[in-house]
Amino acid sequence: MKIQLLGTAGGDFPRVDDLADDFESLPRVRALGGRNLRRPAQAVIFPDFLIDFYDGDQLARFGIAPETIKHLFITHIHWDHFRPLQILKFAATLPHQLQVHGSHYVIEALKFANTYDFDRSAGRFLIREKPTNVGCHTLEPMLTYRIGETAITPVHGNHSIDKSEHMIMQDMCLNYVFERNRKTVFYGLDSSYTLPHTFEFLRQFRIDVAVLDATFGRRPIDPVTSGHHNFPMLKETISEFQAAGIFHEQTTLLASHMALAHAEPHDDLKDVAVEMGFTLAYDGMEIEA
Ligand SMILES: [Zn+2]
Ligand SMILES: [Zn+2]
């Protein structure tokens, strides 16, 4: 199974383009360029799976023909992973019907965007005249779906949960297990510490490649308010997965979804990551599972 990480950024990536914004790492990220610049999190599992969709720019940048993409898996409804109008625009350019897979939240949001236009001057929704021909597939966590030779098992990520006294699950973020040819890939964006039921369920897998949320790098964060990991939290998660046998000695552990403003740049963090037992991902990185 060949994977390419087309984008590896956290949701603060647009701040790089605002040259008046000189918060912490931003001036250095701009000065260093290269792998220190990141675009929104997105990945291809060749030949025809795409994970998440901000836009099609990274497909073009890495020379992936749009018409090779047949299935789009969405992790969750945050705009850096899921932009319904961009997906519909992309789907309309393809010679085949794009199959979109995601939680109930994702599929309902996509269908809504395909049903209505918003008339800004009238302040009202209008029925969309020409809906895009797109296939919609609602996924449930902890069930396995088959597409050709690949088994896809979504699990519930710890993300988009208001953990205040309200305890509102605002979205069902899906992390994905992909199995093909006896190799297993885990796409774990976005998530903080693994939810207990998810962890117990994942014990049945031996993962060969894991793409993991390391959004904040070395920045201290509060797990109460964040739906992400920093490096010390990720190290805890990795240790738990190793102890449970979900990760083995040869598992490729990739830290992704890196903030550009709130974490240090790639060049400053890559050796730190290695010392902590994982590899810092960058846009365009290719991995063979
Ligand atoms: Zn995100
Ligand atoms: Zn998110």
mmCIF file of C-alpha atoms and ligand atoms in Angstrom:
data_model
loop_
_atom_site.group_PDB
_atom_site.id
_atom_site.type_symbol
_atom_site.label_atom_id
_atom_site.label_comp_id
_atom_site.label_asym_id
_atom_site.label_seq_id
_atom_site.Cartn_x
_atom_site.Cartn_y
_atom_site.Cartn_z
ATOM 1 C CA MET A 1 0.000 0.000 0.000
ATOM 2 C CA LYS A 2 1.576 3.267 -1.112
ATOM 3 C CA ILE A 3 0.601 6.479 0.642
ATOM 4 C CA GLN A 4 1.532 10.068 -0.042
ATOM 5 C CA LEU A 5 0.894 12.829 2.471
ATOM 6 C CA LEU A 6 -0.156 15.729 0.276
ATOM 7 C CA GLY A 7 -0.629 18.083 3.209
ATOM 8 C CA THR A 8 0.501 17.920 6.827
ATOM 9 C CA ALA A 9 -0.640 21.233 8.353
ATOM 10 C CA GLY A 10 -2.801 22.050 11.313
ATOM 11 C CA GLY A 11 -5.666 24.492 10.894
ATOM 12 C CA ASP A 12 -3.544 27.606 11.424
ATOM 13 C CA PHE A 13 -1.785 27.302 8.031
ATOM 14 C CA PRO A 14 -3.496 30.377 6.422
ATOM 15 C CA ARG A 15 -1.573 32.598 8.858
ATOM 16 C CA VAL A 16 1.611 31.990 6.856
ATOM 17 C CA ASP A 17 0.125 33.921 3.957
ATOM 18 C CA ASP A 18 -0.673 36.975 6.120
ATOM 19 C CA LEU A 19 2.699 38.694 6.056
ATOM 20 C CA ALA A 20 1.621 41.154 8.747
ATOM 21 C CA ASP A 21 1.226 38.214 11.166
ATOM 22 C CA ASP A 22 4.564 37.595 12.884
ATOM 23 C CA PHE A 23 3.364 35.296 15.687
ATOM 24 C CA GLU A 24 6.104 33.035 17.100
ATOM 25 C CA SER A 25 7.193 30.546 14.408
ATOM 26 C CA LEU A 26 5.696 32.321 11.409
ATOM 27 C CA PRO A 27 8.675 34.540 10.413
ATOM 28 C CA ARG A 28 11.047 31.567 10.640
ATOM 29 C CA VAL A 29 8.677 29.259 8.720
ATOM 30 C CA ARG A 30 8.541 31.839 5.913
ATOM 31 C CA ALA A 31 12.318 32.357 5.933
ATOM 32 C CA LEU A 32 13.124 28.627 5.882
ATOM 33 C CA GLY A 33 10.456 27.621 3.323
ATOM 34 C CA GLY A 34 10.645 24.071 1.914
ATOM 35 C CA ARG A 35 9.394 21.401 4.310
ATOM 36 C CA ASN A 36 8.648 24.068 6.907
ATOM 37 C CA LEU A 37 5.731 25.248 4.803
ATOM 38 C CA ARG A 38 2.690 23.034 5.014
ATOM 39 C CA ARG A 39 -0.701 22.871 3.353
ATOM 40 C CA PRO A 40 -3.912 21.386 4.844
ATOM 41 C CA ALA A 41 -3.884 17.749 5.889
ATOM 42 C CA GLN A 42 -4.683 15.438 2.994
ATOM 43 C CA ALA A 43 -3.367 12.069 1.835
ATOM 44 C CA VAL A 44 -3.569 9.744 -1.133
ATOM 45 C CA ILE A 45 -3.620 5.968 -0.848
ATOM 46 C CA PHE A 46 -2.711 4.947 -4.366
ATOM 47 C CA PRO A 47 -4.211 4.399 -6.786
ATOM 48 C CA ASP A 48 -7.657 5.833 -6.099
ATOM 49 C CA PHE A 49 -8.304 6.835 -2.454
ATOM 50 C CA LEU A 50 -8.058 10.406 -1.210
ATOM 51 C CA ILE A 51 -8.392 11.411 2.439
ATOM 52 C CA ASP A 52 -9.853 14.861 3.182
ATOM 53 C CA PHE A 53 -10.355 17.758 0.848
ATOM 54 C CA TYR A 54 -9.510 21.418 1.321
ATOM 55 C CA ASP A 55 -8.859 21.878 -2.401
ATOM 56 C CA GLY A 56 -7.248 20.099 -5.332
ATOM 57 C CA ASP A 57 -4.055 22.165 -5.325
ATOM 58 C CA GLN A 58 -1.858 19.538 -3.671
ATOM 59 C CA LEU A 59 -2.974 16.873 -6.139
ATOM 60 C CA ALA A 60 -1.758 19.142 -8.933
ATOM 61 C CA ARG A 61 1.440 20.046 -7.073
ATOM 62 C CA PHE A 62 2.447 16.397 -6.707
ATOM 63 C CA GLY A 63 1.365 15.415 -10.207
ATOM 64 C CA ILE A 64 -1.611 13.239 -9.252
ATOM 65 C CA ALA A 65 -4.230 13.220 -11.990
ATOM 66 C CA PRO A 66 -7.643 14.114 -10.488
ATOM 67 C CA GLU A 67 -9.356 11.425 -12.568
ATOM 68 C CA THR A 68 -7.428 8.727 -10.683
ATOM 69 C CA ILE A 69 -9.397 9.595 -7.514
ATOM 70 C CA LYS A 70 -12.518 7.452 -7.153
ATOM 71 C CA HIS A 71 -13.102 7.445 -3.376
ATOM 72 C CA LEU A 72 -12.846 10.370 -0.981
ATOM 73 C CA PHE A 73 -12.777 9.633 2.763
ATOM 74 C CA ILE A 74 -13.512 12.559 5.049
ATOM 75 C CA THR A 75 -12.280 12.567 8.631
ATOM 76 C CA HIS A 76 -14.485 15.351 10.008
ATOM 77 C CA ILE A 77 -16.278 18.586 9.276
ATOM 78 C CA HIS A 78 -13.567 21.075 10.149
ATOM 79 C CA TRP A 79 -12.969 23.322 7.146
ATOM 80 C CA ASP A 80 -9.253 22.443 6.817
ATOM 81 C CA HIS A 81 -10.352 18.827 6.092
ATOM 82 C CA PHE A 82 -13.756 19.246 4.493
ATOM 83 C CA ARG A 83 -15.042 21.969 2.199
ATOM 84 C CA PRO A 84 -18.297 20.776 0.618
ATOM 85 C CA LEU A 85 -18.393 23.318 -2.200
ATOM 86 C CA GLN A 86 -14.801 22.539 -3.174
ATOM 87 C CA ILE A 87 -15.594 18.817 -3.143
ATOM 88 C CA LEU A 88 -18.638 19.303 -5.369
ATOM 89 C CA LYS A 89 -16.583 21.479 -7.740
ATOM 90 C CA PHE A 90 -13.887 18.790 -7.869
ATOM 91 C CA ALA A 91 -16.428 15.994 -8.371
ATOM 92 C CA ALA A 92 -17.986 17.881 -11.291
ATOM 93 C CA THR A 93 -14.648 17.802 -13.165
ATOM 94 C CA LEU A 94 -14.306 14.002 -12.967
ATOM 95 C CA PRO A 95 -15.332 11.587 -15.721
ATOM 96 C CA HIS A 96 -16.881 9.276 -13.088
ATOM 97 C CA GLN A 97 -19.081 9.724 -10.033
ATOM 98 C CA LEU A 98 -16.886 10.548 -7.012
ATOM 99 C CA GLN A 99 -17.729 8.324 -4.031
ATOM 100 C CA VAL A 100 -17.599 10.289 -0.775
ATOM 101 C CA HIS A 101 -17.386 8.404 2.513
ATOM 102 C CA GLY A 102 -17.760 9.893 5.963
ATOM 103 C CA SER A 103 -19.758 10.065 9.141
ATOM 104 C CA HIS A 104 -23.412 11.020 9.242
ATOM 105 C CA TYR A 105 -22.249 14.594 10.000
ATOM 106 C CA VAL A 106 -20.102 14.733 6.851
ATOM 107 C CA ILE A 107 -22.629 13.164 4.518
ATOM 108 C CA GLU A 108 -25.502 15.345 5.733
ATOM 109 C CA ALA A 109 -23.336 18.466 5.358
ATOM 110 C CA LEU A 110 -22.314 17.450 1.845
ATOM 111 C CA LYS A 111 -25.895 16.700 0.835
ATOM 112 C CA PHE A 112 -27.014 20.046 2.244
ATOM 113 C CA ALA A 113 -24.397 21.902 0.189
ATOM 114 C CA ASN A 114 -25.540 19.957 -2.861
ATOM 115 C CA THR A 115 -29.199 20.801 -2.220
ATOM 116 C CA TYR A 116 -29.121 24.535 -1.526
ATOM 117 C CA ASP A 117 -27.423 27.731 -2.629
ATOM 118 C CA PHE A 118 -27.449 30.753 -0.381
ATOM 119 C CA ASP A 119 -28.708 33.997 -1.879
ATOM 120 C CA ARG A 120 -26.685 36.587 0.017
ATOM 121 C CA SER A 121 -28.718 39.584 -1.110
ATOM 122 C CA ALA A 122 -32.042 38.003 -0.098
ATOM 123 C CA GLY A 123 -30.564 36.281 2.967
ATOM 124 C CA ARG A 124 -32.375 33.081 1.997
ATOM 125 C CA PHE A 125 -31.570 29.590 0.820
ATOM 126 C CA LEU A 126 -32.591 28.652 -2.710
ATOM 127 C CA ILE A 127 -32.835 25.182 -4.179
ATOM 128 C CA ARG A 128 -29.670 24.448 -6.120
ATOM 129 C CA GLU A 129 -30.504 24.264 -9.793
ATOM 130 C CA LYS A 130 -27.891 21.730 -10.826
ATOM 131 C CA PRO A 131 -26.834 19.403 -8.027
ATOM 132 C CA THR A 132 -23.527 17.617 -8.603
ATOM 133 C CA ASN A 133 -23.579 13.891 -9.275
ATOM 134 C CA VAL A 134 -21.753 12.512 -6.237
ATOM 135 C CA GLY A 135 -22.021 9.187 -4.397
ATOM 136 C CA CYS A 136 -22.621 9.458 -0.645
ATOM 137 C CA HIS A 137 -21.729 6.729 1.842
ATOM 138 C CA THR A 138 -22.399 7.084 5.559
ATOM 139 C CA LEU A 139 -19.895 5.210 7.713
ATOM 140 C CA GLU A 140 -20.299 3.995 11.266
ATOM 141 C CA PRO A 141 -17.300 3.675 13.551
ATOM 142 C CA MET A 142 -16.052 0.166 14.322
ATOM 143 C CA LEU A 143 -17.663 -1.390 11.240
ATOM 144 C CA THR A 144 -15.558 -2.648 8.326
ATOM 145 C CA TYR A 145 -16.316 -1.690 4.718
ATOM 146 C CA ARG A 146 -14.773 -3.264 1.620
ATOM 147 C CA ILE A 147 -13.799 -1.548 -1.597
ATOM 148 C CA GLY A 148 -12.040 -3.924 -3.971
ATOM 149 C CA GLU A 149 -9.009 -5.352 -2.184
ATOM 150 C CA THR A 150 -9.135 -2.853 0.668
ATOM 151 C CA ALA A 151 -10.890 -3.121 4.033
ATOM 152 C CA ILE A 152 -11.683 0.240 5.607
ATOM 153 C CA THR A 153 -12.552 0.499 9.297
ATOM 154 C CA PRO A 154 -13.373 3.919 10.739
ATOM 155 C CA VAL A 155 -12.971 4.555 14.454
ATOM 156 C CA HIS A 156 -14.050 7.485 16.604
ATOM 157 C CA GLY A 157 -11.270 10.061 17.147
ATOM 158 C CA ASN A 158 -11.085 12.269 20.234
ATOM 159 C CA HIS A 159 -11.781 15.562 18.519
ATOM 160 C CA SER A 160 -14.533 18.190 18.248
ATOM 161 C CA ILE A 161 -15.866 17.421 21.691
ATOM 162 C CA ASP A 162 -16.845 20.272 23.981
ATOM 163 C CA LYS A 163 -15.495 18.857 27.243
ATOM 164 C CA SER A 164 -16.796 21.682 29.419
ATOM 165 C CA GLU A 165 -19.706 20.992 31.753
ATOM 166 C CA HIS A 166 -21.856 20.609 28.600
ATOM 167 C CA MET A 167 -20.066 17.523 27.161
ATOM 168 C CA ILE A 168 -21.291 18.144 23.612
ATOM 169 C CA MET A 169 -19.939 15.870 20.875
ATOM 170 C CA GLN A 170 -20.022 18.446 18.082
ATOM 171 C CA ASP A 171 -18.892 16.079 15.344
ATOM 172 C CA MET A 172 -18.035 12.411 14.909
ATOM 173 C CA CYS A 173 -14.388 12.636 13.844
ATOM 174 C CA LEU A 174 -13.352 9.445 12.092
ATOM 175 C CA ASN A 175 -9.837 8.055 12.142
ATOM 176 C CA TYR A 176 -9.359 5.293 9.588
ATOM 177 C CA VAL A 177 -7.751 1.849 9.442
ATOM 178 C CA PHE A 178 -6.972 0.743 5.869
ATOM 179 C CA GLU A 179 -5.983 -2.907 5.250
ATOM 180 C CA ARG A 180 -4.724 -4.259 1.937
ATOM 181 C CA ASN A 181 -2.321 -7.068 1.012
ATOM 182 C CA ARG A 182 -1.797 -7.875 4.715
ATOM 183 C CA LYS A 183 -0.567 -4.352 5.425
ATOM 184 C CA THR A 184 -2.354 -1.961 7.767
ATOM 185 C CA VAL A 185 -2.346 1.825 7.756
ATOM 186 C CA PHE A 186 -3.863 3.986 10.478
ATOM 187 C CA TYR A 187 -4.813 7.573 9.611
ATOM 188 C CA GLY A 188 -5.287 9.170 13.014
ATOM 189 C CA LEU A 189 -6.031 12.803 12.177
ATOM 190 C CA ASP A 190 -7.431 14.622 14.068
ATOM 191 C CA SER A 191 -7.328 13.310 17.601
ATOM 192 C CA SER A 192 -6.140 13.883 21.126
ATOM 193 C CA TYR A 193 -5.641 10.945 23.556
ATOM 194 C CA THR A 194 -7.441 7.893 22.141
ATOM 195 C CA LEU A 195 -11.001 7.329 23.351
ATOM 196 C CA PRO A 196 -11.176 4.174 25.538
ATOM 197 C CA HIS A 197 -13.607 2.249 23.311
ATOM 198 C CA THR A 198 -11.542 3.139 20.243
ATOM 199 C CA PHE A 199 -8.374 1.933 21.955
ATOM 200 C CA GLU A 200 -9.932 -1.385 22.968
ATOM 201 C CA PHE A 201 -11.290 -1.890 19.459
ATOM 202 C CA LEU A 202 -7.892 -1.140 17.866
ATOM 203 C CA ARG A 203 -6.256 -3.978 19.837
ATOM 204 C CA GLN A 204 -7.259 -6.367 17.022
ATOM 205 C CA PHE A 205 -4.984 -4.565 14.516
ATOM 206 C CA ARG A 206 -1.233 -4.628 13.988
ATOM 207 C CA ILE A 207 -0.514 -1.330 12.343
ATOM 208 C CA ASP A 208 2.391 -0.940 9.915
ATOM 209 C CA VAL A 209 2.110 2.785 9.203
ATOM 210 C CA ALA A 210 0.449 5.334 11.493
ATOM 211 C CA VAL A 211 -0.196 8.986 10.671
ATOM 212 C CA LEU A 212 -0.709 10.650 14.021
ATOM 213 C CA ASP A 213 -1.807 14.038 15.325
ATOM 214 C CA ALA A 214 1.107 16.028 16.756
ATOM 215 C CA THR A 215 -0.387 19.480 16.123
ATOM 216 C CA PHE A 216 1.335 21.521 18.819
ATOM 217 C CA GLY A 217 4.864 20.094 18.784
ATOM 218 C CA ARG A 218 6.629 21.016 22.009
ATOM 219 C CA ARG A 219 4.063 23.656 23.033
ATOM 220 C CA PRO A 220 2.367 22.829 26.358
ATOM 221 C CA ILE A 221 -1.367 22.405 25.820
ATOM 222 C CA ASP A 222 -4.379 21.683 27.993
ATOM 223 C CA PRO A 223 -6.125 18.406 27.048
ATOM 224 C CA VAL A 224 -9.310 19.901 28.508
ATOM 225 C CA THR A 225 -9.545 22.498 25.761
ATOM 226 C CA SER A 226 -7.657 20.832 22.911
ATOM 227 C CA GLY A 227 -8.681 18.012 20.583
ATOM 228 C CA HIS A 228 -5.073 17.415 19.569
ATOM 229 C CA HIS A 229 -1.761 16.041 20.828
ATOM 230 C CA ASN A 230 1.479 17.815 21.502
ATOM 231 C CA PHE A 231 4.703 15.772 21.381
ATOM 232 C CA PRO A 232 4.666 14.593 25.033
ATOM 233 C CA MET A 233 1.002 13.531 24.710
ATOM 234 C CA LEU A 234 1.712 11.758 21.425
ATOM 235 C CA LYS A 235 4.568 9.912 23.088
ATOM 236 C CA GLU A 236 2.118 8.659 25.724
ATOM 237 C CA THR A 237 -0.343 7.528 23.052
ATOM 238 C CA ILE A 238 2.396 5.741 21.110
ATOM 239 C CA SER A 239 3.596 3.971 24.287
ATOM 240 C CA GLU A 240 0.053 2.778 25.001
ATOM 241 C CA PHE A 241 -0.342 1.442 21.448
ATOM 242 C CA GLN A 242 3.050 -0.271 21.655
ATOM 243 C CA ALA A 243 2.224 -1.872 25.004
ATOM 244 C CA ALA A 244 -1.063 -3.165 23.544
ATOM 245 C CA GLY A 245 0.731 -4.620 20.491
ATOM 246 C CA ILE A 246 -1.217 -2.340 18.110
ATOM 247 C CA PHE A 247 2.113 -0.790 17.081
ATOM 248 C CA HIS A 248 5.018 -3.200 16.607
ATOM 249 C CA GLU A 249 8.761 -2.618 16.432
ATOM 250 C CA GLN A 250 8.737 -1.835 12.726
ATOM 251 C CA THR A 251 5.660 0.423 12.718
ATOM 252 C CA THR A 252 6.371 3.653 10.844
ATOM 253 C CA LEU A 253 5.172 6.418 13.173
ATOM 254 C CA LEU A 254 4.530 9.734 11.470
ATOM 255 C CA ALA A 255 3.722 12.958 13.315
ATOM 256 C CA SER A 256 1.470 15.154 11.202
ATOM 257 C CA HIS A 257 -1.170 17.915 11.330
ATOM 258 C CA MET A 258 1.564 20.285 12.500
ATOM 259 C CA ALA A 259 0.642 23.845 13.399
ATOM 260 C CA LEU A 260 2.640 26.493 11.557
ATOM 261 C CA ALA A 261 2.230 29.341 14.021
ATOM 262 C CA HIS A 262 1.791 27.380 17.250
ATOM 263 C CA ALA A 263 4.489 24.732 16.728
ATOM 264 C CA GLU A 264 8.133 25.110 15.763
ATOM 265 C CA PRO A 265 9.150 24.675 12.113
ATOM 266 C CA HIS A 266 10.043 21.290 10.616
ATOM 267 C CA ASP A 267 13.792 22.001 10.603
ATOM 268 C CA ASP A 268 13.780 22.709 14.347
ATOM 269 C CA LEU A 269 11.572 19.747 15.300
ATOM 270 C CA LYS A 270 12.651 16.870 13.092
ATOM 271 C CA ASP A 271 15.515 15.686 15.324
ATOM 272 C CA VAL A 272 13.408 16.206 18.446
ATOM 273 C CA ALA A 273 10.764 13.940 16.911
ATOM 274 C CA VAL A 274 13.332 11.205 16.193
ATOM 275 C CA GLU A 275 14.538 11.367 19.802
ATOM 276 C CA MET A 276 10.941 10.951 20.940
ATOM 277 C CA GLY A 277 10.479 7.873 18.739
ATOM 278 C CA PHE A 278 8.633 9.142 15.678
ATOM 279 C CA THR A 279 9.213 10.863 12.336
ATOM 280 C CA LEU A 280 8.025 14.338 11.481
ATOM 281 C CA ALA A 281 5.903 14.294 8.334
ATOM 282 C CA TYR A 282 6.129 16.878 5.550
ATOM 283 C CA ASP A 283 4.067 17.681 2.493
ATOM 284 C CA GLY A 284 4.742 15.259 -0.348
ATOM 285 C CA MET A 285 6.158 12.505 1.905
ATOM 286 C CA GLU A 286 5.704 9.060 0.369
ATOM 287 C CA ILE A 287 5.454 5.875 2.443
ATOM 288 C CA GLU A 288 5.241 2.263 1.357
ATOM 289 C CA ALA A 289 3.401 0.046 3.820
HETATM 290 ZN ZN ZN B 1 -7.477 19.629 11.521
HETATM 291 ZN ZN ZN B 2 -10.244 19.257 13.274
#
